[in-house]
Amino acid sequence: MHIHAYEKLWLAASVLLILFLLGSVTYGAVGPGVAMVSDSEPAIDAGALDEDDRFSEPRVEQVGENEYAAYVVARQFGFQPDPIVVPANSTVTFYVTSADVIHGFEVAGTNANTMVVPGEVSEITVETDGPAEYGIVCNEYCGAAHHAMEGKLEVVS
Ligand code: CUA
């Protein structure tokens, strides 16, 4: 009887340990992946962007006194709009989605950089200063012309 009770305890303990391990593996695998993009944005149908209010016409919109929203679509092999034109000395939030495969959206020479995943909307906010021109590059391999996929960001006064 004595030994039997210990066996049960060990069995219960190992089952708990296995459940705990499974739980932490799942959390570890899903957690950071989801945190990469804005999780406040609802999922989006990559195949129906032309029916989406924000992305059917990729554009820059004024949303506050000195605040702008840039709705950007990445697709093989470019970005829309091109160029993206935003005012100097303002706050710009980029909402970027993909019409096909995974792309990158990096404003070259700055720390503005995000992965662009079909079905999701990536969000990055930047503060612009003086007028300048930046290249936008895709840094996720997305097909034969990946290396040529680029856009332009124009900060104008
Ligand atoms: Cu798009 Cu690489």
Short mmCIF file of C-alpha atoms and ligand atoms in Angstrom, two decimals:
data_model
loop_
_atom_site.label_atom_id
_atom_site.label_comp_id
_atom_site.label_asym_id
_atom_site.label_seq_id
_atom_site.Cartn_x
_atom_site.Cartn_y
_atom_site.Cartn_z
CA MET A 1 0.00 0.00 0.00
CA HIS A 2 2.75 2.40 0.95
CA ILE A 3 4.68 1.98 -2.33
CA HIS A 4 1.51 2.11 -4.38
CA ALA A 5 0.67 5.55 -2.98
CA TYR A 6 4.08 6.91 -3.91
CA GLU A 7 3.75 5.57 -7.44
CA LYS A 8 0.48 7.40 -7.87
CA LEU A 9 2.06 10.59 -6.62
CA TRP A 10 4.97 10.27 -9.05
CA LEU A 11 2.61 9.53 -11.91
CA ALA A 12 0.56 12.60 -11.11
CA ALA A 13 3.71 14.70 -10.80
CA SER A 14 5.08 13.58 -14.16
CA VAL A 15 1.76 14.21 -15.88
CA LEU A 16 1.75 17.73 -14.44
CA LEU A 17 5.35 18.23 -15.56
CA ILE A 18 4.52 17.14 -19.11
CA LEU A 19 1.51 19.45 -19.24
CA PHE A 20 3.65 22.29 -17.92
CA LEU A 21 6.32 21.67 -20.54
CA LEU A 22 3.78 21.48 -23.35
CA GLY A 23 2.25 24.72 -22.10
CA SER A 24 5.56 26.56 -22.04
CA VAL A 25 6.56 25.31 -25.48
CA THR A 26 3.27 26.51 -26.95
CA TYR A 27 3.56 29.84 -25.20
CA GLY A 28 7.17 30.25 -26.33
CA ALA A 29 6.38 29.46 -29.93
CA VAL A 30 3.32 31.67 -30.23
CA GLY A 31 4.15 34.55 -27.91
CA PRO A 32 6.97 36.41 -29.70
CA GLY A 33 5.53 35.65 -33.16
CA VAL A 34 2.33 37.41 -32.30
CA ALA A 35 4.13 40.30 -30.63
CA MET A 36 5.98 41.09 -33.89
CA VAL A 37 2.94 42.81 -35.33
CA SER A 38 0.25 44.95 -33.83
CA ASP A 39 -2.24 42.67 -32.16
CA SER A 40 -4.79 45.46 -31.84
CA GLU A 41 -5.36 45.31 -35.60
CA PRO A 42 -7.92 42.82 -36.83
CA ALA A 43 -6.80 40.21 -39.33
CA ILE A 44 -7.26 41.11 -42.95
CA ASP A 45 -7.99 39.10 -46.10
CA ALA A 46 -4.84 39.39 -48.23
CA GLY A 47 -6.79 38.30 -51.31
CA ALA A 48 -9.40 41.02 -50.95
CA LEU A 49 -7.39 44.17 -50.24
CA ASP A 50 -9.23 45.96 -53.04
CA GLU A 51 -12.36 45.70 -50.90
CA ASP A 52 -10.70 47.04 -47.76
CA ASP A 53 -11.33 50.66 -46.73
CA ARG A 54 -7.72 51.25 -45.80
CA PHE A 55 -5.87 49.34 -48.47
CA SER A 56 -8.03 49.47 -51.62
CA GLU A 57 -6.33 52.80 -52.31
CA PRO A 58 -2.96 52.85 -50.56
CA ARG A 59 -2.41 56.43 -49.43
CA VAL A 60 -1.34 58.90 -46.78
CA GLU A 61 -4.12 60.53 -44.76
CA GLN A 62 -4.07 63.32 -42.21
CA VAL A 63 -5.57 61.99 -38.97
CA GLY A 64 -4.68 64.75 -36.49
CA GLU A 65 -3.22 68.23 -36.28
CA ASN A 66 0.24 66.95 -37.08
CA GLU A 67 -0.45 63.26 -37.43
CA TYR A 68 -0.67 61.13 -40.51
CA ALA A 69 -1.56 57.55 -41.33
CA ALA A 70 0.14 55.84 -44.26
CA TYR A 71 -1.68 52.80 -45.64
CA VAL A 72 0.88 50.78 -47.54
CA VAL A 73 0.53 47.58 -49.56
CA ALA A 74 3.56 45.41 -50.22
CA ARG A 75 3.37 42.95 -53.09
CA GLN A 76 5.73 41.16 -55.46
CA PHE A 77 7.71 43.34 -56.19
CA GLY A 78 7.03 46.82 -54.92
CA PHE A 79 5.24 49.06 -52.46
CA GLN A 80 2.17 51.21 -52.92
CA PRO A 81 1.93 54.15 -52.85
CA ASP A 82 5.27 54.86 -54.49
CA PRO A 83 6.57 57.27 -53.47
CA ILE A 84 5.05 57.57 -50.01
CA VAL A 85 4.91 61.32 -49.36
CA VAL A 86 4.65 62.60 -45.79
CA PRO A 87 5.11 66.04 -44.22
CA ALA A 88 8.25 67.04 -42.31
CA ASN A 89 8.06 67.44 -38.51
CA SER A 90 5.05 65.19 -38.09
CA THR A 91 4.07 61.87 -36.60
CA VAL A 92 3.42 59.20 -39.17
CA THR A 93 2.00 55.76 -38.46
CA PHE A 94 2.54 53.23 -41.20
CA TYR A 95 0.00 50.45 -41.56
CA VAL A 96 1.55 47.89 -43.84
CA THR A 97 0.04 44.71 -45.20
CA SER A 98 0.90 42.25 -47.95
CA ALA A 99 -1.18 41.24 -50.95
CA ASP A 100 0.72 37.99 -51.45
CA VAL A 101 3.71 36.63 -49.54
CA ILE A 102 5.83 37.73 -46.58
CA HIS A 103 7.79 40.92 -47.26
CA GLY A 104 9.83 43.36 -45.24
CA PHE A 105 9.32 47.10 -44.86
CA GLU A 106 12.43 48.96 -43.83
CA VAL A 107 13.03 52.66 -44.14
CA ALA A 108 16.70 52.50 -45.06
CA GLY A 109 19.03 54.27 -42.67
CA THR A 110 16.46 54.45 -39.86
CA ASN A 111 15.27 52.00 -37.23
CA ALA A 112 11.82 51.81 -38.84
CA ASN A 113 11.67 48.17 -39.84
CA THR A 114 8.95 45.55 -39.75
CA MET A 115 8.01 42.24 -41.26
CA VAL A 116 4.90 42.35 -43.48
CA VAL A 117 2.75 39.25 -43.26
CA PRO A 118 -0.25 38.52 -45.49
CA GLY A 119 -3.39 38.50 -43.37
CA GLU A 120 -1.94 40.89 -40.81
CA VAL A 121 -1.37 44.62 -40.52
CA SER A 122 2.02 45.74 -39.24
CA GLU A 123 2.12 49.09 -37.54
CA ILE A 124 5.07 51.41 -36.99
CA THR A 125 5.06 55.03 -35.92
CA VAL A 126 7.85 57.44 -36.77
CA GLU A 127 8.60 61.09 -36.11
CA THR A 128 9.80 62.88 -39.21
CA ASP A 129 12.14 65.85 -39.08
CA GLY A 130 13.42 67.94 -41.98
CA PRO A 131 12.70 67.24 -45.64
CA ALA A 132 14.56 64.16 -46.88
CA GLU A 133 14.31 61.16 -49.15
CA TYR A 134 14.63 57.60 -47.97
CA GLY A 135 14.71 54.31 -49.74
CA ILE A 136 12.31 51.59 -48.62
CA VAL A 137 13.63 48.08 -48.89
CA CYS A 138 12.20 44.61 -48.54
CA ASN A 139 14.39 42.48 -46.32
CA GLU A 140 12.47 39.21 -46.43
CA TYR A 141 13.13 36.91 -49.36
CA CYS A 142 9.91 37.04 -51.39
CA GLY A 143 10.72 35.65 -54.82
CA ALA A 144 12.82 36.11 -57.94
CA ALA A 145 12.88 39.93 -57.86
CA HIS A 146 13.20 40.29 -54.09
CA HIS A 147 16.52 42.12 -54.47
CA ALA A 148 14.87 44.71 -56.71
CA MET A 149 11.85 45.33 -54.47
CA GLU A 150 12.13 48.87 -53.23
CA GLY A 151 10.13 52.00 -52.72
CA LYS A 152 10.66 55.59 -51.75
CA LEU A 153 9.66 57.71 -48.77
CA GLU A 154 9.65 61.45 -49.37
CA VAL A 155 9.51 63.75 -46.37
CA VAL A 156 8.47 67.15 -47.69
CA SER A 157 8.10 70.57 -46.08
CU1 CUA B 1 9.45 41.60 -50.96
CU2 CUA B 1 11.60 40.68 -50.64
#
